[in-house]
RNA sequence: GGUCCUGUAGUUCAAUGGAUAGAACGAAAGUUUCCUAAACUUUAAAUUUGGGUUCGAUUCCCAGCGGGACUACCA
């Protein structure tokens, strides 16, 4: 941002001096020069053409002349149709290279001591294993956390596990009836998958019962409501809420299986939480807030006994906050956890990574907290709303069995990575090295595939086509990194000292383009933080790797006879490898030394 | 019905209101006695339609058409 800020300030002065125009010295007025034009940075002068009463070309020339005279960093300028293109002195680029090419923290700010940003993500139910939708959630949450840290914010990552409710009772009941005491140990099944299996078993039997009842003359709705299994499940939930020891014990056991399974999946994905909340431990808190709102007259008791809030004047509907039987709904619980988190962490911001199907819910949550309960943290609530992962057949539906299981998908990616690596047969890896590499490549490809898409947009996943390893993918970037690392090892073997200083020398086009691109990295990290968008980092890494490969293709390094040029190119390569590693780490993706 | 989101090459994705709309996959054609060819080069191929605002619109506004979500005492 150094250049942009300097130029923006000089631009402000120039416009004032030349035409008595006042503008904000906004660094965003200075943008990278578009490919195909001469220059490094560009100012668009159209906005001031009218006020200055000059032609775009004349205006650009006059401003350019002022900047040239007043700024040391500018070498030259040219004007094309109102675009003022500035060329930066090579000295600036060379100095940047000398200063930053071995800085592993390049592009990252020191953590400040401001109030933390709290980010909730994952938020699974304990009645079924994680699927592709959860993967997008988890990857986004983790990556945004890393990006915010890199922007200097203290971050607290939290999970909220929905561990109670009718859905869990369904799995429990089916296991009691049809499980024959099956456990993860006895079946060799991962705990979350085992519990998920009985959730499906429940649904199958439940459907069968409904069918029979309909044949006896009941309507579909009646059958759904009167089937013996659902009555039993409800009874079980009632017992759970009453604290029945047997039900509670089974609940604890089966949830324990699920947590063990989740932990494996989380570990493999490389994510962790600073704190995990459980709905069973927090759902009561919300009720006191609902009471508080009732006392204040912010909510009202409907004639059927439920507590509701009216937002018809905000263009929304009325929303139930407490069921007529006094039990809590999702909203009740979210009110409580928000309060709890505020008291525990006093965060400047509370980010909820939740799919866009819940936009309405979070509009209401925020309104209730800020407008109705007048909580100081209401405005801190931020819904990081992301798009659905769709299959060619449409949305994933767990009940219809059209889900892509998270563990299966990771296994498949590993196998793909293994297959491609073995097909190339380039290196002899030990079994341990190979295993690590396949995991790195397979999961990298998966993570990148998901994170490169703008979070707010829906995306498509086609299970029939495996995720690519070529083109705009993680393996492409990983490969570029590995290549550079290999060069650096060779350089070290040949006794090239990368800490030596560069003499005065000039840069070729390829080199300058690369340095210019590396200069963009810190800005990109900040932009990714402002927009909560790992996609910006992913696309940056791809551009950098692509540009490096282009450079590498026709620029000799070890064969270069001029030792100074050789040194420059190696330093530049090292810098690229560090930034690639740093950027990929922000996405939660590791890069190999060899592949 | 109401509210909101969305529409870019055959396909999957890019483009703070700025220049000639970028990539990748797929298709066609090339590059290896040379630092890792999971690479590189070249070709063909796109802004849903109609208005408006603007010096300038893929981007902002309005309308139509297409797709999706929400509109639960589920989460």
XYZ file of C-alpha atoms (C1' of nucleotides) in Angstrom:
670
model
C 0.000 0.000 0.000
C 3.055 2.248 0.284
C 2.984 3.244 -3.360
C -0.767 3.679 -3.577
C -0.838 5.882 -0.511
C 2.026 8.052 -1.738
C 0.501 8.423 -5.156
C -2.967 9.128 -3.788
C -1.559 11.902 -1.606
C 0.393 13.390 -4.495
C -2.711 13.116 -6.655
C -4.730 15.001 -4.082
C -2.149 17.805 -4.088
C -1.861 17.868 -7.864
C -5.613 18.243 -8.376
C -5.728 20.954 -5.771
C -2.799 22.882 -7.239
C -3.709 22.501 -10.880
C -7.489 22.805 -10.844
C -8.480 23.573 -7.280
C -10.326 20.255 -7.049
C -10.662 18.627 -3.620
C -10.616 14.845 -3.402
C -10.038 12.204 -0.752
C -6.555 10.700 -0.938
C -7.937 7.201 -1.428
C -5.344 4.519 -2.277
C -8.098 2.695 -4.155
C -7.814 5.380 -6.855
C -4.530 3.733 -7.777
C -4.895 0.335 -9.423
C -2.532 -2.126 -11.032
C -2.007 -1.418 -14.704
C -3.927 -3.707 -16.958
C -1.978 -6.324 -18.839
C -0.858 -5.222 -22.258
C -0.203 -1.595 -21.318
C 3.072 0.001 -20.329
C 3.252 0.861 -16.651
C 2.855 -0.566 -13.174
C 0.084 1.465 -11.587
C -2.768 3.387 -13.152
C -4.940 6.343 -12.235
C -8.185 6.864 -14.124
C -8.613 10.589 -14.714
C -12.110 10.611 -16.250
C -13.861 11.651 -13.024
C -12.184 15.076 -13.088
C -12.402 15.807 -16.796
C -15.551 17.882 -16.540
C -14.562 19.959 -13.533
C -11.050 20.587 -14.832
C -12.351 21.447 -18.320
C -9.591 19.492 -19.998
C -9.537 16.652 -22.457
C -8.813 13.313 -20.808
C -5.413 13.129 -22.497
C -4.388 16.641 -21.488
C -5.589 16.104 -17.951
C -3.689 12.837 -17.661
C -0.532 14.426 -19.029
C -0.671 17.374 -16.643
C -1.338 15.224 -13.587
C 1.315 12.757 -14.697
C 3.869 15.537 -14.999
C 3.091 16.735 -11.470
C 3.404 13.258 -10.038
C 6.659 12.706 -11.877
C 8.086 15.905 -10.444
C 6.902 15.356 -6.905
C 7.378 11.655 -6.350
C 10.734 9.895 -6.181
C 9.340 6.479 -6.927
C 8.055 7.341 -10.400
C 10.231 6.684 -13.413
C 7.929 7.719 -16.207
C 4.293 7.894 -17.277
C 2.073 7.627 -20.319
C -1.545 8.454 -20.991
C -3.906 6.318 -23.038
C -7.455 7.602 -23.420
C -7.765 9.019 -19.934
C -5.789 6.278 -18.259
C -2.656 7.622 -16.610
C -0.150 4.762 -16.451
C 2.753 5.217 -14.070
C 6.023 3.356 -14.256
C 7.704 2.739 -10.948
C 11.493 2.935 -10.643
C 13.276 -0.391 -10.650
C 14.995 0.588 -7.426
C 11.716 0.316 -5.606
C 11.117 -3.229 -6.842
C 14.686 -4.288 -6.102
C 14.563 -2.917 -2.585
C 11.274 -4.677 -1.962
C 12.824 -7.909 -3.140
C 15.842 -7.471 -0.863
C 13.657 -6.678 2.122
C 10.905 -9.237 1.795
C 12.119 -12.232 -0.177
C 13.043 -14.176 2.945
C 10.282 -12.850 5.174
C 7.976 -15.708 6.122
C 5.563 -13.264 7.729
C 5.223 -11.151 4.584
C 1.624 -10.043 4.127
C 0.630 -10.767 7.718
C 0.098 -8.196 10.423
C 1.028 -8.619 14.070
C -1.921 -9.564 16.247
C -3.337 -6.453 17.868
C -4.761 -6.325 21.372
C -8.223 -5.191 20.295
C -11.351 -7.120 21.284
C -11.484 -10.518 19.611
C -13.527 -11.536 16.615
C -15.581 -14.575 17.528
C -16.430 -16.949 14.723
C -18.865 -19.827 14.939
C -18.789 -22.527 12.335
C -19.403 -26.225 11.719
C -22.374 -26.434 14.112
C -23.294 -30.059 13.417
C -26.259 -32.126 14.547
C -25.298 -35.334 16.299
C -27.678 -37.636 14.460
C -25.679 -38.049 11.286
C -22.148 -37.769 9.896
C -20.805 -34.676 8.163
C -21.411 -34.218 4.458
C -20.162 -31.991 1.658
C -22.261 -29.055 2.836
C -20.560 -29.217 6.228
C -17.208 -29.358 4.477
C -17.844 -26.040 2.793
C -18.899 -24.592 6.127
C -15.871 -25.955 7.968
C -13.389 -24.888 5.322
C -14.839 -21.403 5.126
C -14.878 -20.994 8.886
C -11.336 -22.196 9.265
C -9.970 -20.198 6.358
C -11.715 -16.969 7.322
C -10.322 -17.429 10.832
C -6.784 -17.721 9.461
C -7.302 -14.720 7.197
C -8.627 -12.543 10.017
C -5.641 -13.535 12.143
C -3.339 -12.549 9.291
C -5.098 -9.192 9.236
C -4.101 -8.727 12.851
C -7.349 -9.554 14.621
C -7.410 -11.837 17.636
C -9.801 -14.665 16.712
C -11.813 -17.088 18.842
C -13.117 -20.096 16.919
C -16.183 -21.738 18.402
C -18.417 -24.654 17.558
C -22.032 -25.065 18.595
C -23.124 -28.686 18.699
C -26.800 -29.416 18.460
C -26.741 -32.452 20.688
C -30.400 -32.714 21.778
C -33.767 -32.849 20.178
C -36.164 -35.141 18.399
C -33.693 -36.091 15.664
C -31.284 -37.625 18.147
C -34.117 -39.482 19.839
C -34.965 -41.045 16.502
C -31.491 -42.565 16.190
C -31.591 -43.694 19.820
C -34.965 -45.335 19.475
C -34.037 -47.164 16.286
C -30.828 -48.383 17.875
C -32.741 -49.716 20.903
C -35.267 -51.499 18.710
C -33.146 -52.788 15.871
C -29.544 -52.364 16.958
C -28.868 -55.603 18.817
C -26.343 -53.756 20.909
C -24.156 -52.808 17.969
C -21.286 -50.455 18.860
C -18.527 -48.754 16.884
C -16.133 -51.374 18.276
C -18.311 -54.379 17.437
C -19.107 -53.159 13.937
C -15.855 -51.420 13.112
C -17.932 -48.454 12.006
C -17.062 -44.842 12.740
C -19.358 -43.661 15.541
C -21.051 -40.843 13.641
C -21.766 -43.181 10.750
C -23.205 -45.802 13.059
C -25.595 -43.324 14.652
C -26.443 -41.963 11.211
C -27.268 -45.472 10.078
C -29.926 -45.781 12.771
C -31.345 -42.413 11.846
C -31.970 -43.864 8.405
C -33.298 -47.111 9.900
C -35.782 -45.066 11.909
C -36.982 -43.268 8.831
C -37.474 -46.501 6.915
C -39.613 -48.092 9.611
C -41.461 -44.841 10.188
C -42.333 -44.635 6.508
C -43.540 -48.235 6.571
C -45.828 -47.473 9.499
C -47.195 -44.443 7.720
C -47.926 -46.515 4.677
C -49.877 -49.034 6.719
C -51.871 -46.335 8.462
C -52.755 -44.703 5.166
C -53.989 -48.068 3.914
C -56.224 -48.172 6.973
C -57.766 -44.920 5.828
C -55.786 -42.187 7.577
C -54.635 -39.095 5.726
C -50.934 -38.572 5.134
C -50.692 -35.895 7.813
C -52.553 -38.039 10.323
C -50.333 -40.985 9.569
C -47.226 -38.884 10.087
C -48.562 -37.680 13.386
C -49.960 -40.960 14.693
C -47.377 -43.555 13.697
C -46.288 -45.497 16.802
C -42.605 -44.813 16.203
C -42.939 -41.051 16.189
C -45.079 -41.219 19.316
C -42.350 -43.236 20.987
C -39.670 -40.810 19.852
C -41.614 -37.893 21.283
C -42.062 -39.770 24.522
C -38.323 -40.305 24.607
C -37.663 -36.600 24.116
C -40.073 -35.841 26.936
C -38.180 -38.283 29.154
C -34.906 -36.694 28.129
C -36.138 -33.258 29.145
C -37.379 -34.738 32.442
C -33.906 -36.096 33.068
C -34.768 -39.785 32.871
C -31.491 -41.569 33.807
C -31.765 -44.390 31.271
C -32.539 -42.101 28.378
C -29.811 -39.702 29.432
C -27.289 -42.495 29.642
C -28.065 -43.863 26.207
C -27.976 -40.304 24.883
C -24.560 -39.696 26.411
C -23.221 -42.975 25.033
C -24.421 -42.459 21.488
C -23.348 -38.813 21.394
C -19.952 -39.988 22.629
C -19.670 -42.229 19.583
C -20.568 -39.321 17.362
C -18.018 -36.976 18.919
C -15.242 -39.523 18.465
C -16.230 -39.715 14.795
C -16.420 -35.949 14.373
C -13.016 -35.519 15.979
C -11.482 -37.792 13.363
C -13.112 -35.838 10.558
C -12.124 -32.481 12.033
C -8.543 -33.638 12.497
C -8.323 -34.821 8.964
C -9.707 -31.525 7.713
C -7.131 -29.755 9.842
C -9.573 -27.653 11.859
C -9.988 -27.089 15.554
C -12.041 -24.944 17.905
C -11.029 -22.851 20.861
C -14.335 -23.630 22.509
C -17.272 -25.932 21.896
C -20.772 -25.091 23.071
C -23.485 -27.720 23.433
C -27.096 -26.868 22.995
C -28.001 -29.108 25.897
C -25.964 -26.828 28.124
C -27.155 -23.498 26.769
C -30.754 -23.890 25.617
C -32.137 -22.850 28.994
C -30.318 -19.511 28.914
C -32.376 -18.266 26.015
C -35.563 -18.733 27.965
C -34.602 -16.088 30.491
C -33.970 -13.671 27.650
C -37.398 -14.425 26.257
C -38.846 -13.703 29.687
C -36.853 -10.483 29.796
C -38.398 -9.456 26.496
C -41.866 -10.369 27.738
C -41.360 -8.235 30.845
C -40.252 -5.308 28.700
C -43.253 -5.733 26.449
C -41.015 -6.384 23.473
C -42.582 -9.828 22.937
C -46.103 -11.010 23.512
C -47.911 -14.159 24.475
C -50.055 -15.480 21.663
C -53.516 -16.785 22.548
C -52.301 -20.354 21.976
C -49.689 -19.906 24.693
C -46.565 -19.489 22.544
C -44.338 -16.449 22.907
C -43.831 -14.460 19.728
C -42.183 -11.362 18.403
C -43.836 -9.163 15.800
C -41.682 -7.797 12.982
C -44.409 -7.031 10.481
C -43.396 -3.361 10.604
C -39.846 -4.395 9.542
C -41.227 -6.230 6.546
C -40.854 -9.599 8.251
C -43.418 -11.843 9.907
C -44.109 -12.714 13.467
C -41.752 -15.305 14.807
C -42.182 -17.892 17.548
C -39.601 -17.611 20.323
C -40.994 -20.218 22.686
C -43.368 -23.078 21.949
C -46.769 -23.201 23.591
C -45.547 -26.054 25.775
C -42.726 -23.794 26.938
C -39.910 -25.668 25.182
C -37.279 -23.766 23.275
C -36.806 -23.404 19.551
C -33.641 -22.667 17.585
C -34.103 -18.932 18.046
C -34.406 -19.264 21.819
C -31.117 -21.072 21.949
C -29.346 -18.591 19.670
C -30.411 -15.693 21.850
C -28.936 -17.454 24.853
C -25.649 -18.413 23.265
C -25.156 -14.890 21.923
C -25.559 -13.494 25.420
C -23.235 -16.119 26.864
C -20.536 -15.447 24.302
C -20.753 -11.749 24.813
C -20.227 -12.167 28.537
C -17.361 -14.601 28.051
C -15.372 -12.815 25.338
C -16.741 -9.297 24.800
C -16.059 -9.723 21.084
C -16.068 -6.784 18.677
C -17.836 -9.027 16.216
C -19.669 -12.359 16.322
C -19.525 -14.099 12.971
C -21.892 -16.975 12.246
C -20.845 -19.141 9.323
C -24.231 -20.509 8.301
C -25.804 -21.285 4.923
C -27.906 -18.729 3.086
C -31.039 -20.783 3.637
C -30.993 -19.231 7.097
C -30.759 -15.588 6.034
C -34.219 -14.937 7.418
C -33.381 -16.504 10.762
C -30.357 -14.270 11.234
C -32.216 -11.133 10.181
C -34.636 -11.897 12.982
C -31.926 -12.810 15.497
C -30.125 -9.551 14.928
C -33.318 -7.517 15.127
C -34.453 -9.209 18.316
C -31.115 -8.619 20.014
C -30.569 -5.040 18.920
C -34.061 -3.586 18.543
C -36.201 -5.555 20.973
C -33.822 -6.543 23.756
C -31.559 -3.549 23.124
C -28.429 -5.577 23.701
C -25.093 -3.846 23.076
C -23.884 -6.851 21.086
C -26.836 -6.968 18.715
C -24.979 -4.969 16.117
C -21.934 -7.215 16.497
C -23.838 -10.162 15.034
C -22.715 -10.877 11.490
C -24.152 -13.694 9.425
C -21.469 -14.970 7.061
C -23.946 -16.417 4.654
C -22.632 -18.895 2.123
C -24.243 -20.583 -0.842
C -25.357 -24.170 -1.056
C -23.323 -26.944 -2.604
C -25.571 -28.401 -5.247
C -25.390 -31.678 -7.098
C -26.323 -31.983 -10.758
C -29.611 -33.394 -9.479
C -30.180 -30.381 -7.226
C -29.853 -29.787 -3.520
C -28.483 -32.474 -1.230
C -31.162 -34.049 0.938
C -30.103 -36.371 3.724
C -33.451 -38.143 3.900
C -33.375 -38.917 0.209
C -29.874 -40.288 0.475
C -28.454 -37.820 -2.025
C -25.686 -36.623 0.255
C -21.994 -36.754 -0.450
C -20.409 -38.053 2.745
C -17.422 -36.077 4.011
C -15.284 -39.066 4.995
C -16.014 -40.960 1.784
C -15.144 -37.912 -0.273
C -11.817 -37.438 1.494
C -10.992 -41.110 0.966
C -11.812 -40.798 -2.706
C -9.589 -37.727 -3.047
C -6.732 -39.578 -1.393
C -7.100 -42.455 -3.843
C -7.164 -40.090 -6.811
C -3.992 -38.417 -5.597
C -2.340 -41.786 -5.172
C -3.343 -42.895 -8.634
C -2.062 -39.755 -10.362
C 1.182 -39.713 -8.436
C 1.905 -43.347 -9.150
C 1.029 -42.894 -12.799
C 3.682 -40.184 -13.082
C 6.147 -42.284 -11.120
C 8.635 -39.480 -10.673
C 10.086 -40.125 -7.238
C 10.630 -42.999 -4.875
C 8.778 -42.097 -1.689
C 8.863 -44.052 1.539
C 5.401 -45.338 2.510
C 5.137 -42.617 5.153
C 6.156 -39.869 2.726
C 3.775 -41.174 0.092
C 0.874 -41.323 2.519
C 1.481 -37.762 3.633
C 1.810 -36.564 0.071
C -1.421 -38.201 -1.146
C -3.276 -36.702 1.770
C -1.797 -33.276 1.044
C -2.656 -33.407 -2.634
C -6.055 -35.051 -2.298
C -7.337 -32.828 0.475
C -5.647 -29.802 -1.043
C -7.539 -30.344 -4.285
C -10.814 -30.704 -2.408
C -10.303 -27.653 -0.212
C -9.177 -25.459 -3.077
C -12.059 -26.597 -5.264
C -14.481 -25.360 -2.636
C -12.684 -22.266 -1.406
C -11.900 -20.768 -4.791
C -15.583 -20.052 -5.286
C -17.013 -16.827 -3.874
C -18.577 -17.861 -0.542
C -21.875 -16.117 -1.169
C -22.535 -18.056 -4.356
C -24.067 -21.459 -4.762
C -21.696 -23.939 -6.296
C -21.971 -27.182 -8.146
C -20.275 -30.455 -7.337
C -20.492 -33.350 -9.724
C -19.704 -36.634 -7.959
C -19.463 -38.414 -11.283
C -16.406 -36.359 -12.267
C -13.554 -36.408 -9.823
C -12.072 -33.068 -8.841
C -9.376 -31.966 -11.238
C -5.655 -31.951 -10.475
C -4.737 -29.740 -13.410
C -5.394 -26.101 -14.193
C -6.773 -23.810 -11.517
C -6.326 -26.311 -8.697
C -4.342 -26.849 -5.518
C -2.065 -29.516 -7.038
C -1.004 -27.000 -9.684
C 0.021 -24.567 -6.964
C 1.551 -27.311 -4.842
C 3.545 -28.466 -7.818
C 4.842 -24.976 -8.453
C 5.938 -24.768 -4.834
C 7.640 -28.166 -4.958
C 9.514 -27.187 -8.089
C 10.842 -24.046 -6.466
C 11.845 -25.912 -3.319
C 13.723 -28.339 -5.466
C 15.579 -25.476 -7.112
C 16.435 -23.953 -3.772
C 17.874 -27.260 -2.589
C 19.973 -27.405 -5.701
C 21.102 -23.831 -5.145
C 22.179 -24.666 -1.615
C 24.089 -27.724 -2.861
C 25.900 -25.517 -5.334
C 26.844 -23.168 -2.538
C 24.767 -20.212 -3.666
C 24.308 -17.883 -0.717
C 20.831 -16.344 -0.814
C 21.623 -13.941 1.984
C 24.173 -12.136 -0.192
C 23.158 -8.647 -1.304
C 22.259 -7.904 -4.874
C 24.372 -5.495 -6.877
C 22.720 -2.795 -8.993
C 21.108 -4.490 -11.951
C 18.080 -4.151 -14.191
C 14.990 -6.308 -14.242
C 13.483 -7.970 -17.268
C 9.720 -7.896 -17.917
C 9.053 -11.312 -16.398
C 10.907 -10.470 -13.225
C 9.201 -7.158 -12.802
C 5.758 -8.644 -13.361
C 6.443 -11.223 -10.682
C 7.634 -8.676 -8.130
C 4.651 -6.483 -8.894
C 2.386 -9.458 -8.276
C 4.126 -10.272 -5.008
C 3.638 -6.657 -4.020
C -0.115 -7.248 -4.315
C -0.128 -10.008 -1.707
C -0.564 -7.938 1.487
C -3.371 -5.965 -0.160
C -5.034 -9.193 -1.184
C -4.926 -10.553 2.359
C -6.561 -7.378 3.670
C -9.210 -7.490 0.968
C -9.924 -11.143 1.784
C -10.368 -10.148 5.425
C -12.653 -7.238 4.621
C -14.809 -9.411 2.407
C -14.528 -12.644 4.401
C -13.503 -14.233 1.142
C -10.897 -17.009 0.899
C -11.678 -17.023 -2.825
C -9.583 -13.882 -3.248
C -6.584 -15.665 -1.733
C -7.142 -18.775 -3.821
C -7.306 -16.841 -7.051
C -4.273 -14.807 -6.082
C -2.221 -17.950 -5.414
C -3.249 -19.310 -8.781
C -2.249 -16.126 -10.587
C 1.100 -16.104 -8.816
C 1.826 -19.766 -9.570
C 0.784 -19.309 -13.175
C 2.980 -16.248 -13.563
C 5.890 -18.076 -11.978
C 5.519 -21.062 -14.285
C 5.497 -18.721 -17.231
C 8.682 -17.079 -15.954
C 10.281 -20.425 -15.184
C 9.534 -21.786 -18.631
C 11.811 -19.490 -20.552
C 14.067 -17.839 -18.030
C 17.234 -19.764 -17.265
C 18.290 -19.734 -13.646
C 21.183 -22.081 -12.975
C 22.222 -21.848 -16.603
C 22.354 -18.075 -16.363
C 26.012 -17.094 -16.533
C 25.671 -13.727 -14.848
C 25.950 -14.554 -11.140
C 24.007 -11.445 -10.118
C 21.040 -12.374 -12.313
C 21.182 -15.932 -11.036
C 21.056 -14.675 -7.474
C 18.173 -12.323 -8.233
C 16.134 -15.069 -9.852
C 16.733 -17.472 -7.014
C 15.754 -14.879 -4.435
C 12.664 -14.102 -6.448
C 11.810 -17.800 -6.677
C 12.231 -18.229 -2.961
C 9.925 -15.298 -2.339
C 7.280 -16.834 -4.585
C 7.525 -20.140 -2.715
C 7.096 -18.405 0.628
C 4.069 -16.459 -0.511
C 2.504 -19.541 -2.061
C 2.989 -21.433 1.172
C 1.648 -18.532 3.199
C -1.393 -18.035 0.978
C -2.232 -21.710 0.867
C -1.916 -21.874 4.658
C -4.625 -19.225 4.832
C -6.800 -21.702 2.957
C -5.808 -24.531 5.277
C -3.822 -26.241 2.515
C -0.297 -27.587 2.939
C 2.329 -27.577 0.216
C 4.933 -30.304 -0.360
C 8.727 -30.149 -0.778
C 8.620 -32.701 -3.551
C 5.901 -34.088 -5.817
C -49.026 -14.994 -3.092
C -44.916 -12.248 -0.214
C -39.533 -11.528 0.829
C -34.610 -12.390 -0.680
C -30.660 -14.423 -3.807
C -29.128 -15.541 -8.752
C -28.395 -15.519 -14.509
C -20.965 -14.541 -18.051
C -17.651 -19.460 -23.519
C -20.208 -26.464 -24.355
C -19.104 -26.987 -18.713
C -17.136 -25.051 -13.860
C -15.477 -20.442 -12.036
C -13.112 -14.748 -12.386
C -13.693 -9.465 -13.235
C -13.537 -2.182 -5.750
C -18.471 1.562 -12.041
C -12.991 1.753 -15.892
C -8.995 0.163 -21.186
C -9.333 -5.245 -25.686
C -14.825 -9.383 -20.246
C -10.083 -13.156 -17.672
C -8.983 -18.492 -16.346
C -9.591 -23.734 -16.101
C -11.788 -28.243 -17.960
C -13.414 -30.155 -22.547
C -12.150 -29.521 -28.263
C -8.043 -28.554 -32.136
C -2.616 -27.900 -32.888
C 2.344 -27.608 -30.951
C 6.875 -27.637 -27.057
C 11.238 -32.363 -23.666
C 19.084 -34.147 -25.621
C 17.867 -27.902 -20.999
C 16.591 -25.935 -13.348
C 10.440 -31.549 -11.874
C 5.908 -31.798 -18.753
C 0.947 -32.406 -12.268
C 4.395 -27.606 -16.826
C 4.489 -24.181 -21.155
C 2.685 -22.037 -26.121
C -1.223 -21.255 -29.926
C -6.551 -21.525 -31.940
C -12.046 -21.534 -31.681
C -15.789 -20.067 -27.949
C -19.656 -15.978 -23.477
C -22.146 -10.991 -20.385
C -30.742 -13.758 -20.443
C -34.000 -9.640 -22.898
C -35.723 -4.424 -22.969
C -35.340 0.347 -20.856
C -32.709 3.974 -17.451
C -28.545 6.525 -14.548
C -23.235 7.671 -16.046
C -17.747 10.489 -19.508
C -17.913 5.023 -19.002
C -22.412 -0.620 -16.901
C -21.062 -7.786 -16.532
C -21.313 -4.564 -12.129
C -26.059 0.326 -9.989
C -31.817 1.239 -10.807
C -36.723 -0.400 -13.187
C -39.489 -4.150 -15.993
C -39.863 -9.010 -18.427
C -37.973 -14.165 -18.871
C -35.164 -18.411 -16.541
C -33.077 -20.852 -11.898
C -32.913 -21.176 -6.463
C -33.858 -20.240 -1.212
C -36.957 -18.642 2.637
C -41.970 -17.728 4.091
C -42.205 -24.365 10.572
C -44.295 -24.218 17.563
C -37.323 -28.089 12.280
C -32.333 -26.821 12.639
